[in-house]
Every structure is written in C-alpha cells, then in structure tokens.
CSV table of C-alpha atoms in Angstrom, one decimal:
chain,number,residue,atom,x,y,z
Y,1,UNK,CA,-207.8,34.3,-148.1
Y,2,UNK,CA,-207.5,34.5,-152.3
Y,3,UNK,CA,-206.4,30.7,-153.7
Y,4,UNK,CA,-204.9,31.1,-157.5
Y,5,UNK,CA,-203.8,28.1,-159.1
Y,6,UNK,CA,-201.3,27.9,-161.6
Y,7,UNK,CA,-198.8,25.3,-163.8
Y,8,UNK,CA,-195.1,25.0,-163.8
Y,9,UNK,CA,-193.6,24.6,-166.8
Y,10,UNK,CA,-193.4,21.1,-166.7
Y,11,UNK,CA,-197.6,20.7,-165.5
Y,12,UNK,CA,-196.9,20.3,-162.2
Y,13,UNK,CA,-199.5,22.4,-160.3
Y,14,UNK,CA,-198.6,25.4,-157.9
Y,15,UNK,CA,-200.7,27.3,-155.8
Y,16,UNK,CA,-200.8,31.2,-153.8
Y,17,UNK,CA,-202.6,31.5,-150.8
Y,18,UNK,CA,-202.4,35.2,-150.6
Y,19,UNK,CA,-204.2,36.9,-147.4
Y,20,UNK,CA,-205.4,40.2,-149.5
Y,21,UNK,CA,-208.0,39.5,-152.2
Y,22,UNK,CA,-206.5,41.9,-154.9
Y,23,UNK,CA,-203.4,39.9,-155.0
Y,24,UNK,CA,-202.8,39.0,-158.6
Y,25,UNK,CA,-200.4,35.9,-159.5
Y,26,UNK,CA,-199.7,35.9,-163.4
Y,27,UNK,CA,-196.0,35.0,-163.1
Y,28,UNK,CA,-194.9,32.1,-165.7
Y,29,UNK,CA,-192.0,29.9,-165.1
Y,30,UNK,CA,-189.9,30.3,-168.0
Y,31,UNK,CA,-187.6,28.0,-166.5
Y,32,UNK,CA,-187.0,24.9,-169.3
Y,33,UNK,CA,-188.7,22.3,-167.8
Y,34,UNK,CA,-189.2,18.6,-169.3
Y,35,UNK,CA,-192.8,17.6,-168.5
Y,36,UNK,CA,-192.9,15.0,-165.3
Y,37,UNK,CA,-192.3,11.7,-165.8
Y,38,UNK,CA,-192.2,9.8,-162.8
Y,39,UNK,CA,-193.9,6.4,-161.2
Y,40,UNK,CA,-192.7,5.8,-157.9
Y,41,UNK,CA,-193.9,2.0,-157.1
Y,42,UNK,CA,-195.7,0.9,-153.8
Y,43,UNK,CA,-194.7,-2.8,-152.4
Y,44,UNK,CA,-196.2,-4.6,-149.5
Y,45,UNK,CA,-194.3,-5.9,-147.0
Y,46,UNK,CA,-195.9,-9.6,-146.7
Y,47,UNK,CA,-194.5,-9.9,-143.4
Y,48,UNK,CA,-195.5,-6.8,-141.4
Y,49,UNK,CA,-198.3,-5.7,-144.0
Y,50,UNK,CA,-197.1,-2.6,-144.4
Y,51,UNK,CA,-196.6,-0.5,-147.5
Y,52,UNK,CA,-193.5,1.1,-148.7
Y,53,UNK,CA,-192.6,3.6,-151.6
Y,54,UNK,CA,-190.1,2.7,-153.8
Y,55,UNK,CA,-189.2,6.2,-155.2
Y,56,UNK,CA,-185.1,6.0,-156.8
Y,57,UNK,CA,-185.3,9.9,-158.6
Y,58,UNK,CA,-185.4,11.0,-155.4
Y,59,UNK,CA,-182.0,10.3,-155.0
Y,60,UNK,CA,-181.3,13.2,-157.6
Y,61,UNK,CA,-183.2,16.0,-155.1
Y,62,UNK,CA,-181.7,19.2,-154.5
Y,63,UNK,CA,-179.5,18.7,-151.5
Y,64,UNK,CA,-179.1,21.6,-148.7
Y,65,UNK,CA,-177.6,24.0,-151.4
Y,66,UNK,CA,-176.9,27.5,-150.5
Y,67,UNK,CA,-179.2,30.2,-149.9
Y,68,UNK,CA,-178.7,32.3,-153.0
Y,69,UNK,CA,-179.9,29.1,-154.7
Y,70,UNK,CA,-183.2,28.1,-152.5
Y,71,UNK,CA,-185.5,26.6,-155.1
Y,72,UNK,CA,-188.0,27.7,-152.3
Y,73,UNK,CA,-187.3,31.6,-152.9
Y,74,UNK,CA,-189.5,33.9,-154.9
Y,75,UNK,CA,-188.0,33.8,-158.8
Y,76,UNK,CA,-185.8,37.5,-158.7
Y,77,UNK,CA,-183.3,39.1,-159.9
Y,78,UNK,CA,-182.8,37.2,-163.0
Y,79,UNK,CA,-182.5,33.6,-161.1
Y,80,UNK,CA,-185.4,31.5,-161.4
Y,81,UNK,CA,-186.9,29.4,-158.6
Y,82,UNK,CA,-189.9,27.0,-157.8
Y,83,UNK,CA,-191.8,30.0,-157.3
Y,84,UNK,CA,-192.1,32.3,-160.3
Y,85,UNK,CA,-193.7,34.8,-158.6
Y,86,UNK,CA,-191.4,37.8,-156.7
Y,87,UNK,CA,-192.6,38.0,-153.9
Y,88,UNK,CA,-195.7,35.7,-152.4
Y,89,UNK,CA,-197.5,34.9,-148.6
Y,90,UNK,CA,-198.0,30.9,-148.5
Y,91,UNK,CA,-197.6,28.8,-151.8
Y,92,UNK,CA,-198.0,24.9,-152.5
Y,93,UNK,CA,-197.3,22.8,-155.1
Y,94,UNK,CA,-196.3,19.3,-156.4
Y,95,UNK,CA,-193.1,17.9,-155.6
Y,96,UNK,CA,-190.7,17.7,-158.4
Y,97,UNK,CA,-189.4,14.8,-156.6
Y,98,UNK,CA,-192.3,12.9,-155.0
Y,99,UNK,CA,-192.5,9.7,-152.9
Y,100,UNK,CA,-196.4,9.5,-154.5
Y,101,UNK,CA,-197.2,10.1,-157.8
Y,102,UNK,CA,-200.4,9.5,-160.0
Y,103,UNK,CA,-202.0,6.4,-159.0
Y,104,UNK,CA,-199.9,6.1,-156.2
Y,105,UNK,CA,-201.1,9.1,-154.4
Y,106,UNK,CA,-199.4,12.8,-154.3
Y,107,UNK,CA,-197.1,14.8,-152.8
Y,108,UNK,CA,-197.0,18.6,-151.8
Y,109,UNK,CA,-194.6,21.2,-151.0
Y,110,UNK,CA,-195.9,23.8,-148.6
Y,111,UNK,CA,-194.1,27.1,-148.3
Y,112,UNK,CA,-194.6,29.3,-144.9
Y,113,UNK,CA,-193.3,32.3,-146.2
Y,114,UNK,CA,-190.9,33.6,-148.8
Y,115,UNK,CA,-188.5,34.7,-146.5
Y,116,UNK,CA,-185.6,32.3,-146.3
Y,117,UNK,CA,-184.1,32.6,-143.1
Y,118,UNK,CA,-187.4,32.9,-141.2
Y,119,UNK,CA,-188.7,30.1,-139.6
Y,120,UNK,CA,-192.6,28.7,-138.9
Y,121,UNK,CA,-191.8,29.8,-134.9
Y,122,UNK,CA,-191.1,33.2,-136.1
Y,123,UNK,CA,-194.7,33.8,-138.3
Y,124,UNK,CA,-197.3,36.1,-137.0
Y,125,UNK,CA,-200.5,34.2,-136.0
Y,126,UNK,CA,-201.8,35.8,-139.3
Y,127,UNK,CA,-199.4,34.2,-141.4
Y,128,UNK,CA,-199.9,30.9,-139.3
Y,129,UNK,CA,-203.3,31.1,-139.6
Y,130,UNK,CA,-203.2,31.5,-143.8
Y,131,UNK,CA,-200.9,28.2,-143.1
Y,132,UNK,CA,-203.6,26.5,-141.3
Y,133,UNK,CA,-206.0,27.5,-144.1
Y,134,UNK,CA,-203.7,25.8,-146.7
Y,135,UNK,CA,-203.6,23.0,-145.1
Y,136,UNK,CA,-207.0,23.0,-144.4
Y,137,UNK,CA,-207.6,23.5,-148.1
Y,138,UNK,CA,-205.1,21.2,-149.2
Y,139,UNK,CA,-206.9,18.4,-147.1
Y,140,UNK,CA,-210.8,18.9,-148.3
Y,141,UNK,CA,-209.2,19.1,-152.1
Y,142,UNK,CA,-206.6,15.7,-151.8
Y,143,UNK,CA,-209.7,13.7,-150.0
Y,144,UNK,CA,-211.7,14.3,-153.5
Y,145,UNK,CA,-209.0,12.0,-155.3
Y,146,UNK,CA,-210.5,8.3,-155.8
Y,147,UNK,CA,-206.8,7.0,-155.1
Y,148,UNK,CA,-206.1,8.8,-151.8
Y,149,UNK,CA,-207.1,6.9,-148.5
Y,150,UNK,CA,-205.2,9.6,-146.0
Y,151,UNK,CA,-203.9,13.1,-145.8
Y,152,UNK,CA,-200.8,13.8,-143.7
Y,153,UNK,CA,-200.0,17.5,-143.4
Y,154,UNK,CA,-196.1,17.6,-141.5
Y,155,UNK,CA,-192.9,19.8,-141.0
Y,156,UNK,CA,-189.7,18.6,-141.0
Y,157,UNK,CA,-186.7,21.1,-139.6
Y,158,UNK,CA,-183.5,21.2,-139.0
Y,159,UNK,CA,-180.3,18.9,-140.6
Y,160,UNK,CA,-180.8,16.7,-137.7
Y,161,UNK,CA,-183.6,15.5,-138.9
Y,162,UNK,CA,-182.6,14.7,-142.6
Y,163,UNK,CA,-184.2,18.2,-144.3
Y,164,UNK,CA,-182.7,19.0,-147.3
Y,165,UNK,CA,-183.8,22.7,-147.8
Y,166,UNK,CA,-183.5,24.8,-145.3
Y,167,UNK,CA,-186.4,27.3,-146.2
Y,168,UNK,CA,-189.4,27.1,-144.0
Y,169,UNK,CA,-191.1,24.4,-146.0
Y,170,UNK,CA,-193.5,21.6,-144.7
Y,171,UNK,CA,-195.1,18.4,-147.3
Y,172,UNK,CA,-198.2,17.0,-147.7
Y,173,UNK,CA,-198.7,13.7,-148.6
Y,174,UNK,CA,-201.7,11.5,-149.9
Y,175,UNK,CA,-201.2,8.4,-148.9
Y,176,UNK,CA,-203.0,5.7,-151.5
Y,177,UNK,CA,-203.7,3.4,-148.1
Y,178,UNK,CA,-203.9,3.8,-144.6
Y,179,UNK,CA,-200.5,4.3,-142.5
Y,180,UNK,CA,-199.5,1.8,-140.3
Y,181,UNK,CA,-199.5,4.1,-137.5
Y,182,UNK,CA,-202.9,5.1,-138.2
Y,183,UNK,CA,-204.2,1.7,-138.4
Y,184,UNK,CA,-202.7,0.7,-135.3
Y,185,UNK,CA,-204.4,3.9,-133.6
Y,186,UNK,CA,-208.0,2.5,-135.3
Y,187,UNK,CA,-207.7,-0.8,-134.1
Y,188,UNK,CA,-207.0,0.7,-130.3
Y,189,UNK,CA,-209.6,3.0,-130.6
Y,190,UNK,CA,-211.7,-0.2,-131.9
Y,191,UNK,CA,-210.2,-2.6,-128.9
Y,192,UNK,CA,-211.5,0.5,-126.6
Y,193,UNK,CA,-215.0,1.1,-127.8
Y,194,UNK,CA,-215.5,-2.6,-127.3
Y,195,UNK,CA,-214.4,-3.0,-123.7
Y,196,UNK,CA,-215.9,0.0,-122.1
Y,197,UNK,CA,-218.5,1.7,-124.9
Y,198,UNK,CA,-216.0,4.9,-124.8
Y,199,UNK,CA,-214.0,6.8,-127.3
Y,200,UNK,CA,-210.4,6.3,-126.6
Y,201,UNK,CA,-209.2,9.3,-127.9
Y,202,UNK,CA,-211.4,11.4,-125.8
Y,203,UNK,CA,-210.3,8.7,-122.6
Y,204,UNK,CA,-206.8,10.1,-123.3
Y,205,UNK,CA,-207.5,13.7,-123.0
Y,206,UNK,CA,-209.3,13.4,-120.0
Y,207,UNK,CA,-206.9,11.2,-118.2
Y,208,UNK,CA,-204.1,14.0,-119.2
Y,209,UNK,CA,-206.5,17.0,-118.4
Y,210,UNK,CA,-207.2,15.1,-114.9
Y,211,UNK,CA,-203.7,13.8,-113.9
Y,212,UNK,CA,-202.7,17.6,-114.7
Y,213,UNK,CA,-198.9,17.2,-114.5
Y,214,UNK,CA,-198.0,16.6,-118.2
Y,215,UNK,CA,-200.1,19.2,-119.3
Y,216,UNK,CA,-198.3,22.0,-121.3
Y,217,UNK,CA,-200.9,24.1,-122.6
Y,218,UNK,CA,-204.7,24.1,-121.6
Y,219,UNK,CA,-206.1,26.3,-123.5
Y,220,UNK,CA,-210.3,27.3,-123.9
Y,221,UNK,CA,-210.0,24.9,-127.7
Y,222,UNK,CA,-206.6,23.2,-127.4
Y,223,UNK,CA,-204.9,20.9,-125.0
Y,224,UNK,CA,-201.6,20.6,-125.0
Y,225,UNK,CA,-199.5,17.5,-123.4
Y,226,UNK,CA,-196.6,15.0,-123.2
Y,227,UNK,CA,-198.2,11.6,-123.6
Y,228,UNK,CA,-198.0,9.3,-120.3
Y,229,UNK,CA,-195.9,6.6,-122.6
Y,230,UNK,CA,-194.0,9.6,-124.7
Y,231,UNK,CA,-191.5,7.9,-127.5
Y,232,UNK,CA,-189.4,11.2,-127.8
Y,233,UNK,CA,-187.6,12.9,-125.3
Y,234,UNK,CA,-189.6,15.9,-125.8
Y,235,UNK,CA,-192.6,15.4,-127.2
Y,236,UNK,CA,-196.0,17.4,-127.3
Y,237,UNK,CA,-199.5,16.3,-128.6
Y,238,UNK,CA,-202.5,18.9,-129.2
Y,239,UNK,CA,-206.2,18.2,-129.4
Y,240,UNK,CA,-208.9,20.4,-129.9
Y,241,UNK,CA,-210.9,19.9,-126.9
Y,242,UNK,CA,-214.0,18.9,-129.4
Y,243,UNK,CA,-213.0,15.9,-131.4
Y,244,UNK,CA,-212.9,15.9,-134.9
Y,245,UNK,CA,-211.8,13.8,-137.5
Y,246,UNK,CA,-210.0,15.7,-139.5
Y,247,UNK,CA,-208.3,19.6,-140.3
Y,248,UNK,CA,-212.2,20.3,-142.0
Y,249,UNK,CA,-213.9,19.5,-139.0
Y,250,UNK,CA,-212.7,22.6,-136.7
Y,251,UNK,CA,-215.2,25.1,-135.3
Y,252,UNK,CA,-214.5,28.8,-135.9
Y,253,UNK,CA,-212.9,29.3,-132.4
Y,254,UNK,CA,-210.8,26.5,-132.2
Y,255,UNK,CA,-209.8,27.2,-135.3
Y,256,UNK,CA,-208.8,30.8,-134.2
Y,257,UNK,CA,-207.4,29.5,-131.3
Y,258,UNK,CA,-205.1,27.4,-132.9
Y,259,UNK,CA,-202.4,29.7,-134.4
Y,260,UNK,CA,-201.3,31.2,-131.0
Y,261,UNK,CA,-201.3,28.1,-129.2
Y,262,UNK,CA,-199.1,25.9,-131.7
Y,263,UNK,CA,-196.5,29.3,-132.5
Y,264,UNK,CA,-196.3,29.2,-128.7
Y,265,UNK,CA,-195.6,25.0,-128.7
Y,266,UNK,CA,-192.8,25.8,-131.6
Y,267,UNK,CA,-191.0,28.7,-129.3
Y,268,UNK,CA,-191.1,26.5,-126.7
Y,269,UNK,CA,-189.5,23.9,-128.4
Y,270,UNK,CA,-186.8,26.4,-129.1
Y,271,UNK,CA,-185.9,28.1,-125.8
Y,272,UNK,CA,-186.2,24.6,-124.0
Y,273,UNK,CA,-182.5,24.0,-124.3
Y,274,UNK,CA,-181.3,28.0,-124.3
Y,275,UNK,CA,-179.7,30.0,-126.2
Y,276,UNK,CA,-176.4,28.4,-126.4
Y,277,UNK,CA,-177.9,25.7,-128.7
Y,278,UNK,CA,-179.3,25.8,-132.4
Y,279,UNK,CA,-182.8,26.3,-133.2
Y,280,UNK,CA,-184.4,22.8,-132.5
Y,281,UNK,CA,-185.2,20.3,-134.2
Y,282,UNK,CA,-188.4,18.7,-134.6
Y,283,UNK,CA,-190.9,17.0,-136.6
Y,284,UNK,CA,-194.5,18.0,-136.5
Y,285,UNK,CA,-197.0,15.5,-137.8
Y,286,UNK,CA,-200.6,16.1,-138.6
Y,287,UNK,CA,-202.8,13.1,-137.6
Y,288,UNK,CA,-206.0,12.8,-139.8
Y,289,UNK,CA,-208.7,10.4,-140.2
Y,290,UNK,CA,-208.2,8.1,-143.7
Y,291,UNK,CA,-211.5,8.9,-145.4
Y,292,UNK,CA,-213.2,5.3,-146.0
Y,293,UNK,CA,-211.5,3.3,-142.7
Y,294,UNK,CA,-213.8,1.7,-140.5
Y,295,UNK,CA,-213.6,4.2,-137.0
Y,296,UNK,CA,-213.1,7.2,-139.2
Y,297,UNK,CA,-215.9,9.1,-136.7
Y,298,UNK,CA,-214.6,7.8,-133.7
Y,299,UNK,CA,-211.1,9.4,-134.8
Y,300,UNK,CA,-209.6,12.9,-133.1
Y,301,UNK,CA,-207.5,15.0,-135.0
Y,302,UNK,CA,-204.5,16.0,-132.9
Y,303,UNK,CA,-200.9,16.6,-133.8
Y,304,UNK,CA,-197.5,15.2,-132.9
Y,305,UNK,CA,-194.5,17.4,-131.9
Y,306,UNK,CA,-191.4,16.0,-130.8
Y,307,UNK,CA,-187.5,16.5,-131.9
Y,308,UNK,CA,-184.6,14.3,-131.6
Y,309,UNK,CA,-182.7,16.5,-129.3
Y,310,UNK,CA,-182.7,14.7,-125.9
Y,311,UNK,CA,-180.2,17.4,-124.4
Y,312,UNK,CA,-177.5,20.0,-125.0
Y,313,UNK,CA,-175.3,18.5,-127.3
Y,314,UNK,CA,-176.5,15.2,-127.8
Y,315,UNK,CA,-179.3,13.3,-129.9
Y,316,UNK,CA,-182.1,10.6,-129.8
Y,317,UNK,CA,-180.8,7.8,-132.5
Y,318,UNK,CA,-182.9,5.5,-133.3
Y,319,UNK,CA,-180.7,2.4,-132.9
Y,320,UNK,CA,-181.0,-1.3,-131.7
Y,321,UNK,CA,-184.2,-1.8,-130.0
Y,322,UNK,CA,-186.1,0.9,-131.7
Y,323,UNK,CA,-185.3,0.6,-135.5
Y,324,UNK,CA,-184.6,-3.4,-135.1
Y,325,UNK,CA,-187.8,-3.8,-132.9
Y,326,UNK,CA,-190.0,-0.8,-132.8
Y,327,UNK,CA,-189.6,-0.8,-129.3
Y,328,UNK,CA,-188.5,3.1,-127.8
Y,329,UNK,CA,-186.6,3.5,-124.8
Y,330,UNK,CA,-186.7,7.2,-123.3
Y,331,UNK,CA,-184.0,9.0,-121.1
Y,332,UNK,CA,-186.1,11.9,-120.0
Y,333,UNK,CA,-189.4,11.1,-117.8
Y,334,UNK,CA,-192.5,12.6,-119.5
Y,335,UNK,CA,-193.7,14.7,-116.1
Y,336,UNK,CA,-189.7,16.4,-116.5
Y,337,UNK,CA,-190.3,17.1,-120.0
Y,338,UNK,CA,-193.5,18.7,-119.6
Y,339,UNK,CA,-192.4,20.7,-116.5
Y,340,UNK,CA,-189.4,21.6,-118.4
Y,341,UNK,CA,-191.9,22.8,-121.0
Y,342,UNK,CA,-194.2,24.8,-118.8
Y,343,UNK,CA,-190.9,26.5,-117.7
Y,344,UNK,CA,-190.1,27.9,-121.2
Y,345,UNK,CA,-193.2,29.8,-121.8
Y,346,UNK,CA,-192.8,33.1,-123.2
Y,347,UNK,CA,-192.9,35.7,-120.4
C-alpha cells in the first residue's frame, strides 16, 4: 500500500491509498474554495449524560444529487470533484461538512472506489483489503490526536437509511469522549469481570460458538453471528476469534481473513430478500476500544451489521417504544434470521 497526503484548496486534508507503489498523486484542486471555517459545539445532556453535536452547516450538505455531479467521483472531464485526481483506488479526507471539528474531534470521508455505481459488496477482496488498511491507518493516526477519546470507522447505504451520496462512501469519526454505547458495553464488561473473573466479550463468543444455531459464519479468524438479544431484524456481529482492542491489534491472518469473510456478510445481506428487492440497506459499525477508558484491554473489537429492512417491502422504524424509551422490539426471531442467513450463502 503507497499513502500520499495532500490539501484541498480550502486546507482540508485528503488522502490516496493506492495498492501499486509507483502511483503518483500530484493533482491540485483548482476548485475556488474558501478556507474552512466551522465549530460544530458539543452539549451534555445533564439528564442522560450523554453528548450531542450541535452541527447547523450541515444542513447546507450536498443532498443525493445526480450522478454526473458525485462530489465523490474522480475530478474529469472539465468538472471538478472532491477528488482532484482522475482516477484513484481508496481515498479519505475531511468532511466539508463535519459533525466534529477542531477541538471537538474530526470527521472523515472514506471512498471505496472511484466507480460510482459499484458498491462495497461488489469490491475484490484486494480492494477490500486496501479498505481495511485505510481504516486501519486512519485509526493508529486519529488515536495520536490529544482531543480524540474514540475512533468509529462505519458505512452507511442506501436512502433508507438517511445517505445522502450514493457513491460507495463510509465516515470516520473521532469522537472527543466516549459513546454512550461504548460506555454502556465497558461498564458490562466491568459488571462481568467482577462477578465471575471472566471477560464478557470472549463469554459472548463462546456461548454463540457453543449454542451453534445463530452462527452465520465460523470461519478459522472470524465468527460471525446474530446476537441472542438482536435489536435489528437482521443483524450480524463479527469477532476475530483473538480479542483485540482495536483495528491495530489484528494478527496477519485474521487480518487476511477478514476481506472474504465480511464481502461474503455484505452479499448475504443482499440476496437475503431476492432479487425482486433493491440492494439492502444497512449500517455497518466499527466497534473500537476509546484509548484512555478504564477496560480498554478487556475490550474486543467486533463489528455490527444490521439494516432496517425487516421484510419484502416493508421497514424497521424506530417509533414509540424504541426512540421514546430505547427499548427494541423485534418481529423476526434471531435463530430465523441467522438460518435465513446461512441460506443465502454464495453457492
């Protein structure tokens, strides 16, 4: 892999992750940019304790226009882009309309590939694998930032879900504090050390592993299953069999491992409702350790895959119980979704 950094022209900072080392990226966006000048505000919710962006410029983002004007594309043909390059493999860079900005943490635009109509599920586990060393990249550099407590590495697709682009794209975000979520995951995984001197995370994978009947995938570095108490109607989560932290913190094989198993989890995901329905969507969420949380050690990197689709033709919305009370109510049994899973493999 050959990283070359770069500046847009209004200092934001892009990135090429190119798979050949004689690939040279000297392109300059001649685009008339006004430097950046933004400072999204973080507020604490005194009730909950959580933390919430504050972020109004967003509402003037670039909104699902068509694909002769991706600002994802390569810049060509006389119409200038995000990207000034022509033609590239995997770029990242700062988003001109970030949720976290300077002290307030950073966010990231990953680009799969510079071909619009492609989608992650359709890489090669080459190209999935120069991903994977992006975001692998992308974590160890973020962590050096004294502001950022947390590095969350997630894909949005599909208008059901909210995306605004629809070029294969993924964000990463550095996250000034620890997520909710995550610090509800510590304090189990704290709860669980004290009652029985275990780790919970690797508890989890061995009760899925052993109970065998919402296991998708069981691969020699990666498990894949639905979670006993699944929120989604479909919804996958992958371990590496050795627990680490963090993206940083994979071995060589599970690292090679890893492309083929999750482009396999993504096709799945698509053929699970057949062919008369749209390409799915989903959401797939990175779960790292924060970097100074108490428990970071005892944390397992594993990622979250689920969509909204609960069937043909209809949705999961997240109404009453579950936007009002964060409690989930799901319509399809975890064992059916995972045998419904196991069903779509490729053949």
């Amino acid at each position: 892999m050959k990283k070359t950094s770069t500046r847009l022209a209004d200092g934001r900072e892009l990135l090429y992750y190119d798979s050949r080392d004689d690939s040279v990226r000297d392109a300059v966006d001649r685009r008339p940019l006004d430097p950046v000048a933004i400072t999204p505000e973080i507020r604490r919710d005194p009730l909950l304790g959580d933390s919430v962006a504050i972020a109004a410029h967003r509402q003037n983002r670039t909104y699902q226009p068509p694909a002769g004007e991706c600002p994802l594309c390569p810049s060509r043909d006389g119409r200038l882009s995000e990207i000034p390059a022509a033609d590239y493999d995997v770029v990242v860079f700062e988003n001109r309309f970030p949720s976290l900005a300077g002290d307030s943490g950073r966010c990231e635009v990953v680009c799969f590939t510079s071909d619009h109509h492609a989608s992650f599920a359709d890489l090669g586990e080459e190209q999935a694998a120069l991903v994977l060393a992006a975001w692998t990249d992308r974590t160890a550099e973020l962590a050096e930032l004294p502001q950022v407590e947390q590095i969350f590495c997630f894909e949005n697709r599909g208008a059901e879900i909210g995306v605004t682009l629809g070029h294969p794209h993924g964000q990463i975000y550095a996250y000034p504090f620890v997520s909710p979520r995550t610090a509800l995951m510590l304090r189990s995984a704290a709860d669980h050390r004290r009652r029985t001197g275990r780790n919970l995370f690797d508890d989890v994978v061995a009760r899925e592993l052993s109970a065998a009947e919402r296991v998708v995938i069981a691969a020699d570095h990666w498990v894949a299953f639905v979670p006993y108490a699944a929120r989604w109607p479909y919804e996958i989560h992958l371990y590496p069999r050795l627990r680490v932290p963090d993206l940083r913190g994979l071995g060589e094989a599970a690292r090679a491992e890893l492309p083929g198993v999750y482009l396999e989890l993504l096709r799945r995901f698509d053929r699970v409702f057949g062919d008369a329905e749209p390409p799915t969507p989903y959401i797939s969420a990175w779960h790292q350790a924060p970097y100074r949380a108490a428990g970071r050690d005892g944390f397992a990197l594993h990622l979250e895959l689920f969509t909204v689709r609960r069937t043909p033709g209809k949705l999961k919305f997240l109404a009453g119980s579950e936007s009002g009370m964060s409690v989930f109510i799901n319509d399809v049994p975890p064992e059916t979704a995972a045998r419904r899973l196991r069903e779509a493999a490729s053949v």
